[in-house]
PDB file of C-alpha atoms in Angstrom:
ATOM      1  CA  MET A 138      22.995  54.860   0.592  1.00 67.00           C
ATOM      2  CA  SER A 139      22.036  55.552   4.220  1.00 78.00           C
ATOM      3  CA  ALA A 140      18.759  54.306   5.710  1.00 81.00           C
ATOM      4  CA  THR A 141      17.608  57.908   6.212  1.00 78.00           C
ATOM      5  CA  LEU A 142      18.187  58.770   2.558  1.00 85.00           C
ATOM      6  CA  LYS A 143      16.336  55.627   1.486  1.00 88.00           C
ATOM      7  CA  ALA A 144      13.438  56.597   3.763  1.00 84.00           C
ATOM      8  CA  MET A 145      13.372  60.066   2.178  1.00 86.00           C
ATOM      9  CA  LEU A 146      13.146  58.531  -1.292  1.00 91.00           C
ATOM     10  CA  TRP A 147      10.289  56.256  -0.172  1.00 91.00           C
ATOM     11  CA  MET A 148       8.497  59.301   1.262  1.00 87.00           C
ATOM     12  CA  PHE A 149       8.910  61.205  -1.996  1.00 91.00           C
ATOM     13  CA  GLY A 150       7.141  58.245  -3.632  1.00 92.00           C
ATOM     14  CA  SER A 151       4.360  58.479  -1.040  1.00 88.00           C
ATOM     15  CA  ILE A 152       4.007  62.239  -1.572  1.00 89.00           C
ATOM     16  CA  ALA A 153       3.839  61.808  -5.349  1.00 93.00           C
ATOM     17  CA  SER A 154       1.256  59.014  -4.999  1.00 92.00           C
ATOM     18  CA  PHE A 155      -1.048  60.962  -2.645  1.00 89.00           C
ATOM     19  CA  SER A 156      -0.825  64.043  -4.875  1.00 92.00           C
ATOM     20  CA  THR A 157      -1.534  61.985  -7.983  1.00 94.00           C
ATOM     21  CA  MET A 158      -4.583  60.408  -6.320  1.00 93.00           C
ATOM     22  CA  ALA A 159      -5.935  63.846  -5.370  1.00 92.00           C
ATOM     23  CA  VAL A 160      -5.580  65.234  -8.905  1.00 94.00           C
ATOM     24  CA  ALA A 161      -7.005  62.092 -10.535  1.00 94.00           C
ATOM     25  CA  GLY A 162      -9.931  62.131  -8.082  1.00 92.00           C
ATOM     26  CA  ARG A 163     -10.757  65.712  -8.968  1.00 93.00           C
ATOM     27  CA  GLU A 164     -10.511  64.994 -12.696  1.00 93.00           C
ATOM     28  CA  VAL A 165     -12.975  62.069 -12.652  1.00 93.00           C
ATOM     29  CA  ALA A 166     -15.428  63.827 -10.298  1.00 90.00           C
ATOM     30  CA  SER A 167     -17.261  65.294 -13.299  1.00 88.00           C
ATOM     31  CA  GLU A 168     -18.226  61.750 -14.402  1.00 91.00           C
ATOM     32  CA  LEU A 169     -18.365  59.738 -11.167  1.00 92.00           C
ATOM     33  CA  ASP A 170     -19.586  60.534  -7.665  1.00 90.00           C
ATOM     34  CA  THR A 171     -17.417  59.724  -4.631  1.00 91.00           C
ATOM     35  CA  PHE A 172     -19.140  56.363  -4.035  1.00 92.00           C
ATOM     36  CA  GLU A 173     -18.488  55.289  -7.626  1.00 92.00           C
ATOM     37  CA  ILE A 174     -14.874  56.446  -7.404  1.00 92.00           C
ATOM     38  CA  MET A 175     -14.410  54.359  -4.237  1.00 91.00           C
ATOM     39  CA  MET A 176     -16.128  51.358  -5.825  1.00 92.00           C
ATOM     40  CA  PHE A 177     -13.858  51.323  -8.866  1.00 92.00           C
ATOM     41  CA  ARG A 178     -10.798  52.157  -6.771  1.00 89.00           C
ATOM     42  CA  SER A 179     -11.517  49.172  -4.534  1.00 91.00           C
ATOM     43  CA  LEU A 180     -12.172  46.901  -7.528  1.00 91.00           C
ATOM     44  CA  PHE A 181      -8.755  47.588  -8.999  1.00 89.00           C
ATOM     45  CA  GLY A 182      -7.294  47.490  -5.481  1.00 87.00           C
ATOM     46  CA  VAL A 183      -8.576  43.917  -4.952  1.00 91.00           C
ATOM     47  CA  ILE A 184      -7.035  42.841  -8.267  1.00 91.00           C
ATOM     48  CA  ILE A 185      -3.677  44.417  -7.393  1.00 89.00           C
ATOM     49  CA  VAL A 186      -3.616  42.923  -3.867  1.00 89.00           C
ATOM     50  CA  LEU A 187      -4.449  39.422  -5.150  1.00 93.00           C
ATOM     51  CA  ILE A 188      -1.788  39.586  -7.867  1.00 93.00           C
ATOM     52  CA  ILE A 189       0.872  40.704  -5.379  1.00 89.00           C
ATOM     53  CA  ALA A 190      -0.250  38.146  -2.762  1.00 91.00           C
ATOM     54  CA  VAL A 191      -0.032  35.280  -5.269  1.00 94.00           C
ATOM     55  CA  TRP A 192       3.358  36.509  -6.481  1.00 94.00           C
ATOM     56  CA  ALA A 193       4.703  36.896  -2.931  1.00 90.00           C
ATOM     57  CA  GLY A 194       3.137  33.657  -1.685  1.00 92.00           C
ATOM     58  CA  THR A 195       1.234  35.385   1.142  1.00 90.00           C
ATOM     59  CA  LEU A 196      -2.327  34.589   0.036  1.00 91.00           C
ATOM     60  CA  ASN A 197      -2.535  32.026   2.866  1.00 92.00           C
ATOM     61  CA  GLN A 198      -2.524  34.945   5.335  1.00 89.00           C
ATOM     62  CA  VAL A 199      -6.142  35.707   4.415  1.00 90.00           C
ATOM     63  CA  ASN A 200      -8.453  34.233   7.051  1.00 91.00           C
ATOM     64  CA  THR A 201     -11.867  34.912   8.613  1.00 89.00           C
ATOM     65  CA  GLY A 202     -10.637  35.920  12.059  1.00 84.00           C
ATOM     66  CA  ASN A 203     -11.643  39.288  13.582  1.00 88.00           C
ATOM     67  CA  MET A 204     -14.261  39.985  10.913  1.00 93.00           C
ATOM     68  CA  ARG A 205     -16.094  42.460  13.157  1.00 93.00           C
ATOM     69  CA  LEU A 206     -12.888  44.443  13.581  1.00 93.00           C
ATOM     70  CA  HIS A 207     -12.187  44.299   9.843  1.00 93.00           C
ATOM     71  CA  PHE A 208     -15.730  45.551   9.200  1.00 96.00           C
ATOM     72  CA  ALA A 209     -15.420  48.472  11.653  1.00 94.00           C
ATOM     73  CA  ARG A 210     -11.983  49.430  10.364  1.00 91.00           C
ATOM     74  CA  ASN A 211     -13.007  49.407   6.720  1.00 93.00           C
ATOM     75  CA  LEU A 212     -16.291  51.213   7.335  1.00 95.00           C
ATOM     76  CA  ALA A 213     -14.333  54.004   9.043  1.00 94.00           C
ATOM     77  CA  HIS A 214     -11.796  54.140   6.210  1.00 91.00           C
ATOM     78  CA  PHE A 215     -14.516  54.025   3.538  1.00 94.00           C
ATOM     79  CA  THR A 216     -16.323  56.948   5.184  1.00 95.00           C
ATOM     80  CA  GLY A 217     -13.129  58.952   5.564  1.00 94.00           C
ATOM     81  CA  GLN A 218     -12.015  58.283   1.999  1.00 92.00           C
ATOM     82  CA  ASN A 219     -15.380  59.368   0.581  1.00 94.00           C
ATOM     83  CA  LEU A 220     -15.227  62.590   2.574  1.00 95.00           C
ATOM     84  CA  TRP A 221     -11.664  63.115   1.321  1.00 94.00           C
ATOM     85  CA  PHE A 222     -12.594  62.608  -2.343  1.00 92.00           C
ATOM     86  CA  TYR A 223     -15.519  65.006  -1.899  1.00 94.00           C
ATOM     87  CA  ALA A 224     -13.283  67.613  -0.261  1.00 93.00           C
ATOM     88  CA  VAL A 225     -10.672  67.559  -3.066  1.00 92.00           C
ATOM     89  CA  THR A 226     -13.393  68.491  -5.555  1.00 91.00           C
ATOM     90  CA  VAL A 227     -14.782  71.534  -3.712  1.00 90.00           C
ATOM     91  CA  ILE A 228     -11.938  73.248  -1.769  1.00 89.00           C
ATOM     92  CA  PRO A 229      -8.258  73.968  -2.568  1.00 89.00           C
ATOM     93  CA  LEU A 230      -6.079  70.868  -2.485  1.00 91.00           C
ATOM     94  CA  ALA A 231      -3.653  72.435   0.014  1.00 88.00           C
ATOM     95  CA  GLN A 232      -6.511  73.054   2.443  1.00 88.00           C
ATOM     96  CA  VAL A 233      -7.588  69.401   2.220  1.00 90.00           C
ATOM     97  CA  PHE A 234      -4.076  68.137   2.927  1.00 89.00           C
ATOM     98  CA  ALA A 235      -3.565  70.559   5.819  1.00 87.00           C
ATOM     99  CA  LEU A 236      -6.738  69.376   7.564  1.00 88.00           C
ATOM    100  CA  GLU A 237      -5.935  65.735   6.803  1.00 87.00           C
ATOM    101  CA  PHE A 238      -2.692  66.134   8.766  1.00 83.00           C
ATOM    102  CA  THR A 239      -4.733  66.414  11.986  1.00 84.00           C
ATOM    103  CA  SER A 240      -5.429  62.679  11.819  1.00 83.00           C
ATOM    104  CA  PRO A 241      -2.506  61.705  14.142  1.00 78.00           C
ATOM    105  CA  LEU A 242      -3.775  64.235  16.686  1.00 80.00           C
ATOM    106  CA  TRP A 243      -7.227  62.648  16.639  1.00 86.00           C
ATOM    107  CA  VAL A 244      -5.468  59.350  17.371  1.00 81.00           C
ATOM    108  CA  ILE A 245      -4.130  60.973  20.556  1.00 80.00           C
ATOM    109  CA  VAL A 246      -7.638  62.009  21.625  1.00 81.00           C
ATOM    110  CA  LEU A 247      -9.400  58.751  20.752  1.00 82.00           C
ATOM    111  CA  SER A 248      -6.744  56.152  21.645  1.00 80.00           C
ATOM    112  CA  PRO A 249      -7.625  56.125  25.382  1.00 82.00           C
ATOM    113  CA  LEU A 250     -11.154  55.035  24.418  1.00 78.00           C
ATOM    114  CA  ILE A 251     -10.253  52.530  21.692  1.00 76.00           C
ATOM    115  CA  LEU A 252      -6.751  51.288  22.538  1.00 71.00           C
ATOM    116  CA  GLY A 253      -6.722  51.965  26.266  1.00 76.00           C
ATOM    117  CA  GLU A 254      -3.634  54.164  25.964  1.00 74.00           C
ATOM    118  CA  LYS A 255      -2.896  56.893  28.494  1.00 78.00           C
ATOM    119  CA  LEU A 256      -3.545  60.549  27.606  1.00 77.00           C
ATOM    120  CA  THR A 257      -0.412  62.304  28.879  1.00 80.00           C
ATOM    121  CA  LEU A 258       0.033  66.049  29.316  1.00 83.00           C
ATOM    122  CA  MET A 259       2.297  66.285  26.258  1.00 82.00           C
ATOM    123  CA  ARG A 260      -0.220  64.390  24.123  1.00 80.00           C
ATOM    124  CA  ALA A 261      -2.991  66.714  25.305  1.00 85.00           C
ATOM    125  CA  VAL A 262      -0.883  69.777  24.426  1.00 86.00           C
ATOM    126  CA  ALA A 263      -0.205  68.337  20.950  1.00 82.00           C
ATOM    127  CA  ALA A 264      -3.933  67.709  20.417  1.00 82.00           C
ATOM    128  CA  VAL A 265      -4.847  71.264  21.453  1.00 85.00           C
ATOM    129  CA  MET A 266      -2.234  72.637  19.035  1.00 86.00           C
ATOM    130  CA  GLY A 267      -3.822  70.566  16.276  1.00 82.00           C
ATOM    131  CA  PHE A 268      -7.274  71.975  16.946  1.00 82.00           C
ATOM    132  CA  ILE A 269      -5.857  75.507  16.938  1.00 86.00           C
ATOM    133  CA  GLY A 270      -4.328  74.688  13.570  1.00 84.00           C
ATOM    134  CA  ILE A 271      -7.729  73.561  12.267  1.00 81.00           C
ATOM    135  CA  LEU A 272      -9.253  76.912  13.224  1.00 78.00           C
ATOM    136  CA  ILE A 273      -6.446  78.782  11.459  1.00 81.00           C
ATOM    137  CA  VAL A 274      -6.800  76.719   8.277  1.00 79.00           C
ATOM    138  CA  ALA A 275     -10.593  77.249   8.323  1.00 70.00           C
ATOM    139  CA  ARG A 276      -9.989  80.995   8.985  1.00 65.00           C
ATOM    140  CA  PRO A 277      -9.745  82.607  12.416  1.00 53.00           C
ATOM    141  CA  ASP A 278     -13.082  84.412  11.938  1.00 55.00           C
ATOM    142  CA  MET A 279     -14.814  81.191  10.751  1.00 56.00           C
ATOM    143  CA  ALA A 280     -15.619  82.886   7.431  1.00 58.00           C
ATOM    144  CA  GLY A 281     -13.996  79.989   5.612  1.00 61.00           C
ATOM    145  CA  ILE A 282     -16.196  77.259   7.079  1.00 73.00           C
ATOM    146  CA  ASN A 283     -18.084  75.381   4.358  1.00 83.00           C
ATOM    147  CA  GLY A 284     -19.057  71.833   3.423  1.00 87.00           C
ATOM    148  CA  GLY A 285     -15.649  71.058   1.919  1.00 88.00           C
ATOM    149  CA  VAL A 286     -13.783  72.203   5.033  1.00 87.00           C
ATOM    150  CA  VAL A 287     -16.113  70.179   7.274  1.00 90.00           C
ATOM    151  CA  ALA A 288     -15.619  67.121   5.040  1.00 93.00           C
ATOM    152  CA  ALA A 289     -11.813  67.455   5.083  1.00 91.00           C
ATOM    153  CA  ALA A 290     -11.728  67.934   8.851  1.00 90.00           C
ATOM    154  CA  SER A 291     -14.126  65.021   9.374  1.00 93.00           C
ATOM    155  CA  CYS A 292     -12.171  62.655   7.134  1.00 93.00           C
ATOM    156  CA  ALA A 293      -9.197  63.072   9.489  1.00 90.00           C
ATOM    157  CA  ILE A 294     -11.314  61.701  12.367  1.00 92.00           C
ATOM    158  CA  PHE A 295     -12.339  58.628  10.387  1.00 94.00           C
ATOM    159  CA  PHE A 296      -8.745  58.097   9.205  1.00 89.00           C
ATOM    160  CA  ALA A 297      -7.689  58.227  12.865  1.00 87.00           C
ATOM    161  CA  LEU A 298     -10.266  55.553  13.707  1.00 89.00           C
ATOM    162  CA  SER A 299      -8.961  53.473  10.800  1.00 87.00           C
ATOM    163  CA  ILE A 300      -5.372  53.835  12.045  1.00 80.00           C
ATOM    164  CA  MET A 301      -6.245  52.701  15.553  1.00 83.00           C
ATOM    165  CA  LEU A 302      -8.338  49.748  14.409  1.00 86.00           C
ATOM    166  CA  THR A 303      -5.559  48.772  11.994  1.00 83.00           C
ATOM    167  CA  LYS A 304      -3.137  48.783  14.931  1.00 78.00           C
ATOM    168  CA  ARG A 305      -5.423  46.359  16.763  1.00 82.00           C
ATOM    169  CA  LEU A 306      -5.662  44.134  13.679  1.00 85.00           C
ATOM    170  CA  THR A 307      -1.875  43.937  13.264  1.00 79.00           C
ATOM    171  CA  ARG A 308      -1.706  42.118  16.609  1.00 79.00           C
ATOM    172  CA  THR A 309      -3.305  39.029  15.038  1.00 84.00           C
ATOM    173  CA  GLN A 310      -3.535  39.591  11.266  1.00 85.00           C
ATOM    174  CA  GLY A 311      -0.963  39.747   8.487  1.00 84.00           C
ATOM    175  CA  ILE A 312      -0.578  42.685   6.116  1.00 81.00           C
ATOM    176  CA  THR A 313      -1.964  40.753   3.132  1.00 86.00           C
ATOM    177  CA  CYS A 314      -5.091  39.829   5.104  1.00 89.00           C
ATOM    178  CA  ILE A 315      -5.626  43.443   6.192  1.00 88.00           C
ATOM    179  CA  LEU A 316      -5.144  44.816   2.666  1.00 86.00           C
ATOM    180  CA  PHE A 317      -7.383  42.139   1.141  1.00 91.00           C
ATOM    181  CA  TYR A 318     -10.311  42.949   3.417  1.00 92.00           C
ATOM    182  CA  LEU A 319      -9.573  46.671   3.048  1.00 88.00           C
ATOM    183  CA  THR A 320     -10.182  46.495  -0.691  1.00 89.00           C
ATOM    184  CA  ALA A 321     -12.801  43.704  -0.722  1.00 93.00           C
ATOM    185  CA  MET A 322     -15.070  45.155   1.971  1.00 95.00           C
ATOM    186  CA  GLN A 323     -14.819  48.655   0.567  1.00 93.00           C
ATOM    187  CA  LEU A 324     -15.719  47.276  -2.843  1.00 94.00           C
ATOM    188  CA  ILE A 325     -18.939  45.907  -1.311  1.00 95.00           C
ATOM    189  CA  PHE A 326     -19.578  49.200   0.509  1.00 95.00           C
ATOM    190  CA  GLY A 327     -18.996  51.046  -2.765  1.00 93.00           C
ATOM    191  CA  ILE A 328     -21.402  48.855  -4.737  1.00 94.00           C
ATOM    192  CA  ILE A 329     -24.120  49.341  -2.107  1.00 94.00           C
ATOM    193  CA  ALA A 330     -23.598  53.108  -1.774  1.00 93.00           C
ATOM    194  CA  ALA A 331     -23.189  53.748  -5.517  1.00 91.00           C
ATOM    195  CA  GLY A 332     -26.065  51.508  -6.532  1.00 88.00           C
ATOM    196  CA  TYR A 333     -28.683  52.436  -3.967  1.00 85.00           C
ATOM    197  CA  ASP A 334     -30.487  54.521  -6.608  1.00 78.00           C
ATOM    198  CA  GLY A 335     -30.232  51.758  -9.214  1.00 78.00           C
ATOM    199  CA  ASP A 336     -27.804  53.767 -11.368  1.00 84.00           C
ATOM    200  CA  ILE A 337     -24.050  53.150 -11.341  1.00 88.00           C
ATOM    201  CA  ALA A 338     -22.157  55.265 -13.848  1.00 88.00           C
ATOM    202  CA  MET A 339     -19.348  53.555 -15.745  1.00 90.00           C
ATOM    203  CA  PRO A 340     -16.122  55.466 -16.396  1.00 90.00           C
ATOM    204  CA  SER A 341     -15.598  56.642 -19.943  1.00 91.00           C
ATOM    205  CA  VAL A 342     -12.612  55.573 -22.014  1.00 91.00           C
ATOM    206  CA  GLN A 343     -10.914  58.834 -21.013  1.00 90.00           C
ATOM    207  CA  ALA A 344     -11.673  58.404 -17.300  1.00 91.00           C
ATOM    208  CA  LEU A 345     -10.803  54.695 -17.001  1.00 91.00           C
ATOM    209  CA  PRO A 346      -7.000  55.199 -16.848  1.00 92.00           C
ATOM    210  CA  LEU A 347      -7.519  57.813 -14.107  1.00 93.00           C
ATOM    211  CA  VAL A 348      -9.697  55.428 -12.075  1.00 91.00           C
ATOM    212  CA  ILE A 349      -7.040  52.713 -12.353  1.00 90.00           C
ATOM    213  CA  LEU A 350      -4.447  55.318 -11.367  1.00 92.00           C
ATOM    214  CA  ILE A 351      -6.449  56.193  -8.236  1.00 91.00           C
ATOM    215  CA  GLY A 352      -6.506  52.546  -7.164  1.00 87.00           C
ATOM    216  CA  ALA A 353      -2.801  52.003  -7.813  1.00 88.00           C
ATOM    217  CA  ALA A 354      -1.702  55.313  -6.291  1.00 90.00           C
ATOM    218  CA  GLY A 355      -3.667  54.707  -3.080  1.00 84.00           C
ATOM    219  CA  LEU A 356      -1.972  51.359  -2.448  1.00 82.00           C
ATOM    220  CA  LEU A 357       1.438  52.646  -3.553  1.00 86.00           C
ATOM    221  CA  ALA A 358       1.261  55.648  -1.208  1.00 85.00           C
ATOM    222  CA  HIS A 359       0.724  53.452   1.855  1.00 76.00           C
ATOM    223  CA  PHE A 360       3.333  50.944   0.656  1.00 79.00           C
ATOM    224  CA  CYS A 361       5.944  53.701   0.300  1.00 86.00           C
ATOM    225  CA  MET A 362       5.134  55.200   3.698  1.00 80.00           C
ATOM    226  CA  THR A 363       5.321  51.792   5.404  1.00 75.00           C
ATOM    227  CA  ASN A 364       8.764  51.187   3.905  1.00 80.00           C
ATOM    228  CA  ALA A 365       9.923  54.642   5.008  1.00 83.00           C
ATOM    229  CA  LEU A 366       8.778  54.016   8.591  1.00 74.00           C
ATOM    230  CA  ALA A 367      10.587  50.669   8.558  1.00 73.00           C
ATOM    231  CA  LEU A 368      13.863  52.401   7.628  1.00 81.00           C
ATOM    232  CA  ALA A 369      13.762  55.576   9.724  1.00 77.00           C
ATOM    233  CA  PRO A 370      12.167  56.891  12.933  1.00 71.00           C
ATOM    234  CA  ALA A 371       8.819  58.648  12.795  1.00 66.00           C
ATOM    235  CA  THR A 372      10.609  61.863  13.829  1.00 63.00           C
ATOM    236  CA  VAL A 373      12.330  61.756  10.434  1.00 71.00           C
ATOM    237  CA  VAL A 374       9.434  60.468   8.328  1.00 75.00           C
ATOM    238  CA  VAL A 375       6.654  62.790   9.565  1.00 70.00           C
ATOM    239  CA  PRO A 376       8.459  66.066   8.725  1.00 73.00           C
ATOM    240  CA  ILE A 377       9.124  64.732   5.205  1.00 79.00           C
ATOM    241  CA  ASP A 378       5.428  63.882   4.804  1.00 80.00           C
ATOM    242  CA  PHE A 379       4.549  67.536   5.434  1.00 80.00           C
ATOM    243  CA  ILE A 380       6.294  68.369   2.147  1.00 82.00           C
ATOM    244  CA  ARG A 381       2.985  67.178   0.680  1.00 84.00           C
ATOM    245  CA  LEU A 382       1.447  70.529   1.605  1.00 82.00           C
ATOM    246  CA  PRO A 383       3.661  72.911  -0.409  1.00 86.00           C
ATOM    247  CA  ALA A 384       3.881  70.289  -3.162  1.00 87.00           C
ATOM    248  CA  ILE A 385       0.100  70.017  -3.559  1.00 89.00           C
ATOM    249  CA  ALA A 386      -0.233  73.811  -3.225  1.00 88.00           C
ATOM    250  CA  ILE A 387       2.065  74.224  -6.241  1.00 90.00           C
ATOM    251  CA  VAL A 388       0.133  71.532  -8.140  1.00 90.00           C
ATOM    252  CA  GLY A 389      -3.156  73.285  -7.340  1.00 91.00           C
ATOM    253  CA  MET A 390      -1.743  76.622  -8.482  1.00 91.00           C
ATOM    254  CA  LEU A 391      -0.385  75.234 -11.771  1.00 90.00           C
ATOM    255  CA  LEU A 392      -3.349  73.010 -12.707  1.00 92.00           C
ATOM    256  CA  TYR A 393      -6.330  74.817 -11.177  1.00 91.00           C
ATOM    257  CA  ASN A 394      -5.138  78.403 -10.594  1.00 92.00           C
ATOM    258  CA  GLU A 395      -5.612  77.983  -6.816  1.00 88.00           C
ATOM    259  CA  ALA A 396      -4.133  80.854  -4.838  1.00 86.00           C
ATOM    260  CA  ILE A 397      -1.370  80.148  -2.325  1.00 82.00           C
ATOM    261  CA  ASP A 398      -3.138  80.855   0.988  1.00 83.00           C
ATOM    262  CA  VAL A 399      -0.915  81.992   3.860  1.00 85.00           C
ATOM    263  CA  TRP A 400      -3.520  80.931   6.455  1.00 83.00           C
ATOM    264  CA  VAL A 401      -3.403  77.339   5.220  1.00 86.00           C
ATOM    265  CA  PHE A 402       0.373  77.253   5.675  1.00 86.00           C
ATOM    266  CA  ALA A 403       0.187  79.001   9.053  1.00 88.00           C
ATOM    267  CA  GLY A 404      -2.390  76.497  10.322  1.00 86.00           C
ATOM    268  CA  ALA A 405      -0.451  73.585   8.858  1.00 86.00           C
ATOM    269  CA  ALA A 406       2.675  74.787  10.681  1.00 88.00           C
ATOM    270  CA  VAL A 407       0.805  74.664  14.014  1.00 88.00           C
ATOM    271  CA  ILE A 408      -0.590  71.211  13.169  1.00 85.00           C
ATOM    272  CA  PHE A 409       2.897  70.020  12.217  1.00 85.00           C
ATOM    273  CA  ALA A 410       4.345  71.414  15.445  1.00 87.00           C
ATOM    274  CA  GLY A 411       1.736  69.508  17.470  1.00 84.00           C
ATOM    275  CA  ASN A 412       2.459  66.275  15.589  1.00 80.00           C
ATOM    276  CA  TYR A 413       6.214  66.644  15.878  1.00 82.00           C
ATOM    277  CA  LEU A 414       6.099  67.635  19.555  1.00 82.00           C
ATOM    278  CA  ASN A 415       4.153  64.464  20.345  1.00 78.00           C
ATOM    279  CA  ILE A 416       6.472  62.214  18.331  1.00 76.00           C
ATOM    280  CA  TRP A 417       9.588  63.836  19.829  1.00 79.00           C
ATOM    281  CA  SER A 418       8.194  63.404  23.332  1.00 78.00           C
ATOM    282  CA  GLU A 419       7.240  59.749  22.765  1.00 71.00           C
ATOM    283  CA  THR A 420      10.655  58.952  21.236  1.00 70.00           C
ATOM    284  CA  ARG A 421      12.456  60.667  24.113  1.00 70.00           C
ATOM    285  CA  VAL A 422      10.458  58.686  26.704  1.00 58.00           C
ATOM    286  CA  LYS A 423      11.217  55.359  25.013  1.00 56.00           C
ATOM    287  CA  THR A 424      14.930  56.095  24.790  1.00 50.00           C
TER     288      THR A 424
END
């Protein structure tokens, strides 16, 4: 089996995991708020990370270096993930995924400030195309702007911050250390945010398997994508990831009777073009 085909199979696993997490998040939203969902997701995430770390013998990677950076990274991810879980409960799933795909374009805009990277003309063009795509997804006449759309668009910014801070952490920290603090810190954030009113709802017997599924699917999605990127260039992996959009649109139609919206696909196509143009340009420069 070729490396490209293996990468495709890993990406199909990532697509299935992200879609599963979105559906499970919507299903438990009637019992738990987004803070409680994140708290329980992180709890099961910590357990899974520790089990894997002990099994793989990488628990010694966990250290107390760069705690400020860990804190900033996980606060950004926690905020973005809460906005994402809120968005999947109030707007069509395809619309959420389309707006989430602008995250790499926000990396282009913010990386000069956070990573000190140069903003080239091609990167600027890609970013502008992404913002045009956002307007199309939200409707050209702005009639589609609502809290869910704002949340989905905003979560992409916080995911971009998380990506950039993760890149800085990888310079000195191992993957096990990053994943441990990802789940552990977000568990603390979740407990604080969910319990500020003195009332933390516990999942019912019916909801508990879905909460565990959210935690497992979130880690599995990133694991699959990391393996895909290790096997194939980003120019191959990113186009496969965009299969998430029609896939989740079909899921939304079958499970929730969500209409297939042509504007969402049109905007997503512009966003994809901006992402791919940037990746193609960067790959061409390096080669």
